[in-house]
GROMACS .gro file of N, CA and C in nm:
model
  414
    1MET      N    1   6.591   9.165  10.554
    1MET     CA    2   6.624   9.040  10.484
    1MET      C    3   6.607   9.047  10.335
    2GLU      N    4   6.506   9.121  10.287
    2GLU     CA    5   6.486   9.139  10.146
    2GLU      C    6   6.601   9.212  10.085
    3GLN      N    7   6.651   9.320  10.160
    3GLN     CA    8   6.763   9.394  10.107
    3GLN      C    9   6.888   9.307  10.093
    4LYS      N   10   6.911   9.217  10.188
    4LYS     CA   11   7.027   9.127  10.180
    4LYS      C   12   7.009   9.034  10.061
    5ASP      N   13   6.892   8.979  10.034
    5ASP     CA   14   6.868   8.895   9.920
    5ASP      C   15   6.891   8.973   9.792
    6TYR      N   16   6.844   9.096   9.786
    6TYR     CA   17   6.861   9.179   9.666
    6TYR      C   18   7.008   9.200   9.639
    7ILE      N   19   7.090   9.232   9.742
    7ILE     CA   20   7.235   9.252   9.721
    7ILE      C   21   7.299   9.128   9.676
    8LEU      N   22   7.265   9.012   9.732
    8LEU     CA   23   7.323   8.885   9.688
    8LEU      C   24   7.292   8.858   9.548
    9ARG      N   25   7.165   8.884   9.504
    9ARG     CA   26   7.126   8.864   9.367
    9ARG      C   27   7.206   8.957   9.273
   10GLU      N   28   7.228   9.079   9.314
   10GLU     CA   29   7.305   9.176   9.234
   10GLU      C   30   7.449   9.129   9.221
   11ILE      N   31   7.505   9.085   9.331
   11ILE     CA   32   7.647   9.034   9.330
   11ILE      C   33   7.657   8.918   9.230
   12GLN      N   34   7.561   8.822   9.238
   12GLN     CA   35   7.566   8.707   9.147
   12GLN      C   36   7.543   8.752   9.005
   13LYS      N   37   7.454   8.849   8.981
   13LYS     CA   38   7.425   8.893   8.847
   13LYS      C   39   7.548   8.961   8.783
   14ILE      N   40   7.617   9.044   8.862
   14ILE     CA   41   7.735   9.110   8.808
   14ILE      C   42   7.844   9.007   8.778
   15GLY      N   43   7.867   8.910   8.867
   15GLY     CA   44   7.967   8.808   8.840
   15GLY      C   45   7.934   8.729   8.718
   16ALA      N   46   7.809   8.692   8.703
   16ALA     CA   47   7.768   8.619   8.581
   16ALA      C   48   7.785   8.702   8.457
   17MET      N   49   7.756   8.826   8.465
   17MET     CA   50   7.770   8.918   8.351
   17MET      C   51   7.914   8.930   8.308
   18ILE      N   52   8.004   8.947   8.401
   18ILE     CA   53   8.145   8.964   8.371
   18ILE      C   54   8.199   8.834   8.309
   19ARG      N   55   8.157   8.721   8.364
   19ARG     CA   56   8.202   8.594   8.301
   19ARG      C   57   8.147   8.574   8.163
   20ALA      N   58   8.022   8.615   8.140
   20ALA     CA   59   7.960   8.602   8.007
   20ALA      C   60   8.029   8.693   7.906
   21ILE      N   61   8.071   8.809   7.953
   21ILE     CA   62   8.139   8.901   7.864
   21ILE      C   63   8.273   8.846   7.823
   22GLY      N   64   8.350   8.790   7.917
   22GLY     CA   65   8.473   8.725   7.883
   22GLY      C   66   8.457   8.612   7.782
   23GLN      N   67   8.351   8.531   7.804
   23GLN     CA   68   8.325   8.422   7.706
   23GLN      C   69   8.284   8.480   7.570
   24LYS      N   70   8.206   8.584   7.569
   24LYS     CA   71   8.161   8.637   7.442
   24LYS      C   72   8.281   8.698   7.365
   25LEU      N   73   8.369   8.769   7.436
   25LEU     CA   74   8.482   8.834   7.369
   25LEU      C   75   8.591   8.739   7.333
   26PHE      N   76   8.619   8.641   7.416
   26PHE     CA   77   8.739   8.555   7.397
   26PHE      C   78   8.716   8.409   7.391
   27GLY      N   79   8.591   8.363   7.397
   27GLY     CA   80   8.570   8.219   7.407
   27GLY      C   81   8.560   8.149   7.274
   28GLY      N   82   8.646   8.057   7.252
   28GLY     CA   83   8.638   7.952   7.150
   28GLY      C   84   8.643   7.991   7.004
   29LYS      N   85   8.664   8.115   6.966
   29LYS     CA   86   8.669   8.141   6.823
   29LYS      C   87   8.781   8.239   6.794
   30ASP      N   88   8.820   8.245   6.670
   30ASP     CA   89   8.922   8.340   6.632
   30ASP      C   90   8.860   8.478   6.622
   31ASN      N   91   8.910   8.567   6.704
   31ASN     CA   92   8.849   8.703   6.704
   31ASN      C   93   8.933   8.796   6.616
   32LEU      N   94   8.879   8.831   6.502
   32LEU     CA   95   8.943   8.932   6.421
   32LEU      C   96   8.920   9.062   6.496
   33ALA      N   97   9.008   9.160   6.465
   33ALA     CA   98   8.993   9.289   6.533
   33ALA      C   99   8.858   9.355   6.516
   34ILE      N  100   8.801   9.345   6.394
   34ILE     CA  101   8.673   9.402   6.371
   34ILE      C  102   8.562   9.335   6.453
   35SER      N  103   8.574   9.197   6.458
   35SER     CA  104   8.474   9.124   6.537
   35SER      C  105   8.485   9.155   6.684
   36LEU      N  106   8.604   9.167   6.738
   36LEU     CA  107   8.625   9.202   6.878
   36LEU      C  108   8.565   9.341   6.907
   37GLU      N  109   8.592   9.434   6.815
   37GLU     CA  110   8.542   9.568   6.833
   37GLU      C  111   8.388   9.568   6.834
   38GLN      N  112   8.324   9.497   6.741
   38GLN     CA  113   8.182   9.490   6.735
   38GLN      C  114   8.123   9.423   6.858
   39ASP      N  115   8.184   9.313   6.898
   39ASP     CA  116   8.139   9.237   7.020
   39ASP      C  117   8.153   9.331   7.141
   40PHE      N  118   8.260   9.409   7.145
   40PHE     CA  119   8.276   9.492   7.262
   40PHE      C  120   8.176   9.604   7.270
   41LEU      N  121   8.140   9.662   7.155
   41LEU     CA  122   8.035   9.760   7.158
   41LEU      C  123   7.901   9.703   7.212
   42GLU      N  124   7.872   9.583   7.168
   42GLU     CA  125   7.752   9.514   7.218
   42GLU      C  126   7.761   9.487   7.368
   43VAL      N  127   7.883   9.449   7.412
   43VAL     CA  128   7.901   9.419   7.556
   43VAL      C  129   7.882   9.543   7.640
   44LYS      N  130   7.934   9.657   7.593
   44LYS     CA  131   7.919   9.785   7.666
   44LYS      C  132   7.771   9.818   7.681
   45GLY      N  133   7.695   9.792   7.578
   45GLY     CA  134   7.547   9.818   7.586
   45GLY      C  135   7.482   9.723   7.682
   46MET      N  136   7.526   9.600   7.684
   46MET     CA  137   7.472   9.502   7.782
   46MET      C  138   7.502   9.547   7.926
   47LEU      N  139   7.625   9.587   7.947
   47LEU     CA  140   7.661   9.632   8.086
   47LEU      C  141   7.573   9.749   8.128
   48LEU      N  142   7.552   9.841   8.041
   48LEU     CA  143   7.473   9.958   8.077
   48LEU      C  144   7.325   9.921   8.103
   49SER      N  145   7.273   9.837   8.020
   49SER     CA  146   7.127   9.803   8.034
   49SER      C  147   7.105   9.701   8.147
   50GLU      N  148   7.193   9.610   8.168
   50GLU     CA  149   7.169   9.502   8.265
   50GLU      C  150   7.209   9.541   8.410
   51ILE      N  151   7.323   9.610   8.426
   51ILE     CA  152   7.369   9.641   8.561
   51ILE      C  153   7.398   9.790   8.581
   52ASN      N  154   7.356   9.872   8.482
   52ASN     CA  155   7.373  10.015   8.490
   52ASN      C  156   7.519  10.055   8.509
   53PHE      N  157   7.607   9.987   8.441
   53PHE     CA  158   7.750  10.011   8.444
   53PHE      C  159   7.796  10.076   8.317
   54ASP      N  160   7.834  10.202   8.320
   54ASP     CA  161   7.881  10.279   8.208
   54ASP      C  162   8.030  10.256   8.191
   55PHE      N  163   8.066  10.162   8.103
   55PHE     CA  164   8.206  10.129   8.084
   55PHE      C  165   8.289  10.247   8.043
   56ASP      N  166   8.242  10.329   7.949
   56ASP     CA  167   8.318  10.441   7.903
   56ASP      C  168   8.345  10.541   8.018
   57LYS      N  169   8.245  10.562   8.100
   57LYS     CA  170   8.261  10.655   8.214
   57LYS      C  171   8.367  10.600   8.309
   58PHE      N  172   8.362  10.470   8.330
   58PHE     CA  173   8.458  10.405   8.419
   58PHE      C  174   8.603  10.420   8.364
   59MET      N  175   8.617  10.399   8.234
   59MET     CA  176   8.748  10.403   8.170
   59MET      C  177   8.806  10.545   8.169
   60ILE      N  178   8.728  10.647   8.161
   60ILE     CA  179   8.782  10.786   8.152
   60ILE      C  180   8.801  10.847   8.295
   61SER      N  181   8.742  10.786   8.392
   61SER     CA  182   8.755  10.846   8.528
   61SER      C  183   8.893  10.822   8.584
   62ASN      N  184   8.934  10.913   8.675
   62ASN     CA  185   9.059  10.899   8.740
   62ASN      C  186   9.052  10.783   8.840
   63GLU      N  187   9.165  10.752   8.905
   63GLU     CA  188   9.169  10.635   8.988
   63GLU      C  189   9.062  10.639   9.105
   64GLU      N  190   9.062  10.746   9.175
   64GLU     CA  191   8.966  10.756   9.289
   64GLU      C  192   8.825  10.748   9.242
   65ASP      N  193   8.794  10.820   9.134
   65ASP     CA  194   8.652  10.819   9.081
   65ASP      C  195   8.617  10.679   9.031
   66SER      N  196   8.711  10.607   8.969
   66SER     CA  197   8.685  10.476   8.917
   66SER      C  198   8.647  10.382   9.029
   67ILE      N  199   8.716  10.385   9.139
   67ILE     CA  200   8.687  10.296   9.249
   67ILE      C  201   8.552  10.339   9.313
   68GLN      N  202   8.532  10.465   9.333
   68GLN     CA  203   8.405  10.513   9.390
   68GLN      C  204   8.288  10.473   9.300
   69TYR      N  205   8.306  10.480   9.169
   69TYR     CA  206   8.203  10.444   9.074
   69TYR      C  207   8.165  10.297   9.091
   70LEU      N  208   8.268  10.210   9.096
   70LEU     CA  209   8.239  10.065   9.116
   70LEU      C  210   8.167  10.044   9.250
   71GLN      N  211   8.213  10.108   9.353
   71GLN     CA  212   8.153  10.090   9.483
   71GLN      C  213   8.009  10.141   9.488
   72SER      N  214   7.972  10.231   9.401
   72SER     CA  215   7.835  10.287   9.403
   72SER      C  216   7.734  10.192   9.336
   73ILE      N  217   7.782  10.088   9.269
   73ILE     CA  218   7.694   9.996   9.200
   73ILE      C  219   7.672   9.877   9.289
   74ASP      N  220   7.545   9.855   9.324
   74ASP     CA  221   7.507   9.741   9.403
   74ASP      C  222   7.556   9.611   9.334
   75GLY      N  223   7.631   9.531   9.409
   75GLY     CA  224   7.671   9.402   9.354
   75GLY      C  225   7.817   9.395   9.313
   76PHE      N  226   7.888   9.506   9.310
   76PHE     CA  227   8.029   9.503   9.277
   76PHE      C  228   8.104   9.479   9.407
   77ASN      N  229   8.123   9.354   9.442
   77ASN     CA  230   8.200   9.319   9.559
   77ASN      C  231   8.344   9.293   9.516
   78ASN      N  232   8.429   9.253   9.606
   78ASN     CA  233   8.573   9.237   9.572
   78ASN      C  234   8.595   9.127   9.467
   79ASP      N  235   8.519   9.019   9.476
   79ASP     CA  236   8.536   8.915   9.375
   79ASP      C  237   8.498   8.961   9.235
   80ASN      N  238   8.392   9.040   9.225
   80ASN     CA  239   8.353   9.090   9.092
   80ASN      C  240   8.446   9.196   9.041
   81ILE      N  241   8.502   9.275   9.135
   81ILE     CA  242   8.602   9.374   9.094
   81ILE      C  243   8.725   9.302   9.038
   82GLU      N  244   8.765   9.195   9.105
   82GLU     CA  245   8.880   9.119   9.057
   82GLU      C  246   8.852   9.053   8.920
   83GLU      N  247   8.731   9.002   8.903
   83GLU     CA  248   8.696   8.948   8.771
   83GLU      C  249   8.694   9.057   8.661
   84LEU      N  250   8.654   9.176   8.698
   84LEU     CA  251   8.661   9.287   8.604
   84LEU      C  252   8.806   9.321   8.568
   85ALA      N  253   8.892   9.317   8.667
   85ALA     CA  254   9.038   9.340   8.644
   85ALA      C  255   9.091   9.236   8.548
   86GLU      N  256   9.054   9.109   8.564
   86GLU     CA  257   9.097   9.005   8.474
   86GLU      C  258   9.047   9.030   8.333
   87LEU      N  259   8.922   9.070   8.320
   87LEU     CA  260   8.862   9.101   8.191
   87LEU      C  261   8.934   9.216   8.122
   88LEU      N  262   8.961   9.322   8.200
   88LEU     CA  263   9.034   9.437   8.143
   88LEU      C  264   9.175   9.399   8.093
   89ALA      N  265   9.239   9.319   8.174
   89ALA     CA  266   9.374   9.276   8.130
   89ALA      C  267   9.370   9.190   8.003
   90GLN      N  268   9.265   9.107   7.995
   90GLN     CA  269   9.250   9.022   7.880
   90GLN      C  270   9.217   9.112   7.753
   91ILE      N  271   9.130   9.208   7.771
   91ILE     CA  272   9.102   9.298   7.659
   91ILE      C  273   9.228   9.371   7.614
   92GLY      N  274   9.301   9.423   7.714
   92GLY     CA  275   9.430   9.492   7.682
   92GLY      C  276   9.526   9.401   7.604
   93SER      N  277   9.534   9.278   7.645
   93SER     CA  278   9.626   9.178   7.577
   93SER      C  279   9.580   9.152   7.430
   94ASN      N  280   9.449   9.161   7.405
   94ASN     CA  281   9.399   9.129   7.272
   94ASN      C  282   9.394   9.248   7.178
   95LEU      N  283   9.413   9.368   7.233
   95LEU     CA  284   9.408   9.486   7.147
   95LEU      C  285   9.553   9.507   7.091
   96LYS      N  286   9.552   9.547   6.969
   96LYS     CA  287   9.680   9.574   6.901
   96LYS      C  288   9.696   9.721   6.872
   97SER      N  289   9.671   9.802   6.982
   97SER     CA  290   9.684   9.944   6.962
   97SER      C  291   9.732  10.004   7.092
   98ASP      N  292   9.750  10.139   7.089
   98ASP     CA  293   9.792  10.209   7.213
   98ASP      C  294   9.684  10.208   7.320
   99LEU      N  295   9.561  10.174   7.282
   99LEU     CA  296   9.453  10.167   7.385
   99LEU      C  297   9.478  10.055   7.484
  100SER      N  298   9.551   9.961   7.447
  100SER     CA  299   9.576   9.845   7.542
  100SER      C  300   9.633   9.891   7.674
  101LYS      N  301   9.716   9.999   7.667
  101LYS     CA  302   9.776  10.054   7.793
  101LYS      C  303   9.667  10.099   7.886
  102ASN      N  304   9.564  10.160   7.836
  102ASN     CA  305   9.456  10.213   7.922
  102ASN      C  306   9.385  10.096   8.000
  103TYR      N  307   9.370   9.984   7.930
  103TYR     CA  308   9.307   9.866   7.993
  103TYR      C  309   9.395   9.809   8.097
  104PHE      N  310   9.530   9.802   8.066
  104PHE     CA  311   9.624   9.748   8.163
  104PHE      C  312   9.630   9.838   8.291
  105VAL      N  313   9.628   9.967   8.271
  105VAL     CA  314   9.635  10.065   8.386
  105VAL      C  315   9.510  10.045   8.474
  106LYS      N  316   9.394  10.034   8.418
  106LYS     CA  317   9.269  10.013   8.495
  106LYS      C  318   9.276   9.878   8.567
  107ALA      N  319   9.319   9.776   8.496
  107ALA     CA  320   9.329   9.641   8.555
  107ALA      C  321   9.423   9.644   8.680
  108LEU      N  322   9.534   9.710   8.659
  108LEU     CA  323   9.634   9.721   8.766
  108LEU      C  324   9.572   9.800   8.889
  109LEU      N  325   9.501   9.907   8.857
  109LEU     CA  326   9.432   9.983   8.964
  109LEU      C  327   9.341   9.892   9.043
  110LEU      N  328   9.261   9.810   8.972
  110LEU     CA  329   9.165   9.722   9.041
  110LEU      C  330   9.233   9.614   9.121
  111TYR      N  331   9.339   9.556   9.065
  111TYR     CA  332   9.413   9.451   9.142
  111TYR      C  333   9.472   9.515   9.272
  112ARG      N  334   9.529   9.630   9.260
  112ARG     CA  335   9.590   9.695   9.376
  112ARG      C  336   9.483   9.730   9.478
  113PHE      N  337   9.365   9.775   9.431
  113PHE     CA  338   9.256   9.804   9.519
  113PHE      C  339   9.213   9.678   9.598
  114ILE      N  340   9.202   9.567   9.524
  114ILE     CA  341   9.162   9.441   9.591
  114ILE      C  342   9.268   9.400   9.695
  115ASN      N  343   9.396   9.416   9.661
  115ASN     CA  344   9.497   9.385   9.762
  115ASN      C  345   9.475   9.465   9.890
  116GLN      N  346   9.446   9.594   9.877
  116GLN     CA  347   9.424   9.677   9.994
  116GLN      C  348   9.296   9.642  10.065
  117ALA      N  349   9.191   9.619   9.988
  117ALA     CA  350   9.058   9.598  10.047
  117ALA      C  351   9.049   9.464  10.119
  118THR      N  352   9.115   9.358  10.062
  118THR     CA  353   9.104   9.228  10.125
  118THR      C  354   9.212   9.203  10.227
  119LYS      N  355   9.322   9.267  10.210
  119LYS     CA  356   9.439   9.242  10.298
  119LYS      C  357   9.479   9.094  10.303
  120THR      N  358   9.456   9.031  10.188
  120THR     CA  359   9.497   8.890  10.177
  120THR      C  360   9.593   8.879  10.057
  121PHE      N  361   9.683   8.779  10.067
  121PHE     CA  362   9.777   8.756   9.957
  121PHE      C  363   9.716   8.651   9.866
  122SER      N  364   9.727   8.683   9.734
  122SER     CA  365   9.686   8.588   9.636
  122SER      C  366   9.803   8.577   9.535
  123PHE      N  367   9.850   8.457   9.524
  123PHE     CA  368   9.963   8.431   9.432
  123PHE      C  369   9.920   8.462   9.287
  124GLU      N  370   9.796   8.422   9.255
  124GLU     CA  371   9.744   8.446   9.120
  124GLU      C  372   9.736   8.598   9.093
  125ARG      N  373   9.685   8.674   9.191
  125ARG     CA  374   9.668   8.817   9.173
  125ARG      C  375   9.806   8.882   9.161
  126GLU      N  376   9.900   8.843   9.243
  126GLU     CA  377  10.038   8.901   9.237
  126GLU      C  378  10.101   8.869   9.101
  127THR      N  379  10.079   8.746   9.051
  127THR     CA  380  10.132   8.711   8.917
  127THR      C  381  10.067   8.804   8.811
  128ASN      N  382   9.942   8.827   8.819
  128ASN     CA  383   9.873   8.910   8.721
  128ASN      C  384   9.926   9.054   8.731
  129ILE      N  385   9.950   9.106   8.852
  129ILE     CA  386  10.001   9.235   8.867
  129ILE      C  387  10.138   9.250   8.800
  130LYS      N  388  10.225   9.153   8.829
  130LYS     CA  389  10.362   9.157   8.772
  130LYS      C  390  10.356   9.148   8.616
  131ARG      N  391  10.269   9.062   8.567
  131ARG     CA  392  10.256   9.050   8.422
  131ARG      C  393  10.212   9.181   8.361
  132ILE      N  394  10.115   9.246   8.421
  132ILE     CA  395  10.068   9.372   8.366
  132ILE      C  396  10.176   9.481   8.379
  133GLU      N  397  10.248   9.484   8.493
  133GLU     CA  398  10.351   9.583   8.507
  133GLU      C  399  10.460   9.565   8.397
  134ASN      N  400  10.492   9.437   8.373
  134ASN     CA  401  10.590   9.409   8.265
  134ASN      C  402  10.538   9.452   8.128
  135LEU      N  403  10.411   9.428   8.099
  135LEU     CA  404  10.354   9.470   7.973
  135LEU      C  405  10.353   9.622   7.957
  136LEU      N  406  10.330   9.690   8.065
  136LEU     CA  407  10.327   9.838   8.063
  136LEU      C  408  10.468   9.895   8.041
  137HIS      N  409  10.568   9.823   8.082
  137HIS     CA  410  10.708   9.875   8.067
  137HIS      C  411  10.777   9.827   7.943
  138GLU      N  412  10.705   9.755   7.858
  138GLU     CA  413  10.766   9.707   7.731
  138GLU      C  414  10.778   9.824   7.632
   0.00000   0.00000   0.00000
């Protein structure tokens, strides 16, 4: 029972962390590129210290390793993976560089993984997939 409570707390902690990151990076203020970059460095440190998630390792890993890495972290359930995909897509949309493609590719990977893992149709998820595919082909 304690193990189940621990996992539920980890799931909630990761979900709250991802939402807080989105709010920090994109909530309510004009983000200049330098501010976004500084905030993002801080966020990566928070992810590593709070949930032991190495963002850089995740980003440079191939598709299979990226998914395995997420699955190895207690608390990364399908909902949290989908929230991470949304965050990655949002970061990609706000970057004005070639790096945005990397974020879109990872977001697309996560959305497709969620489609396979849940075997459920989500109109919102499909819309996000199509939007990212269009952005990648521009």
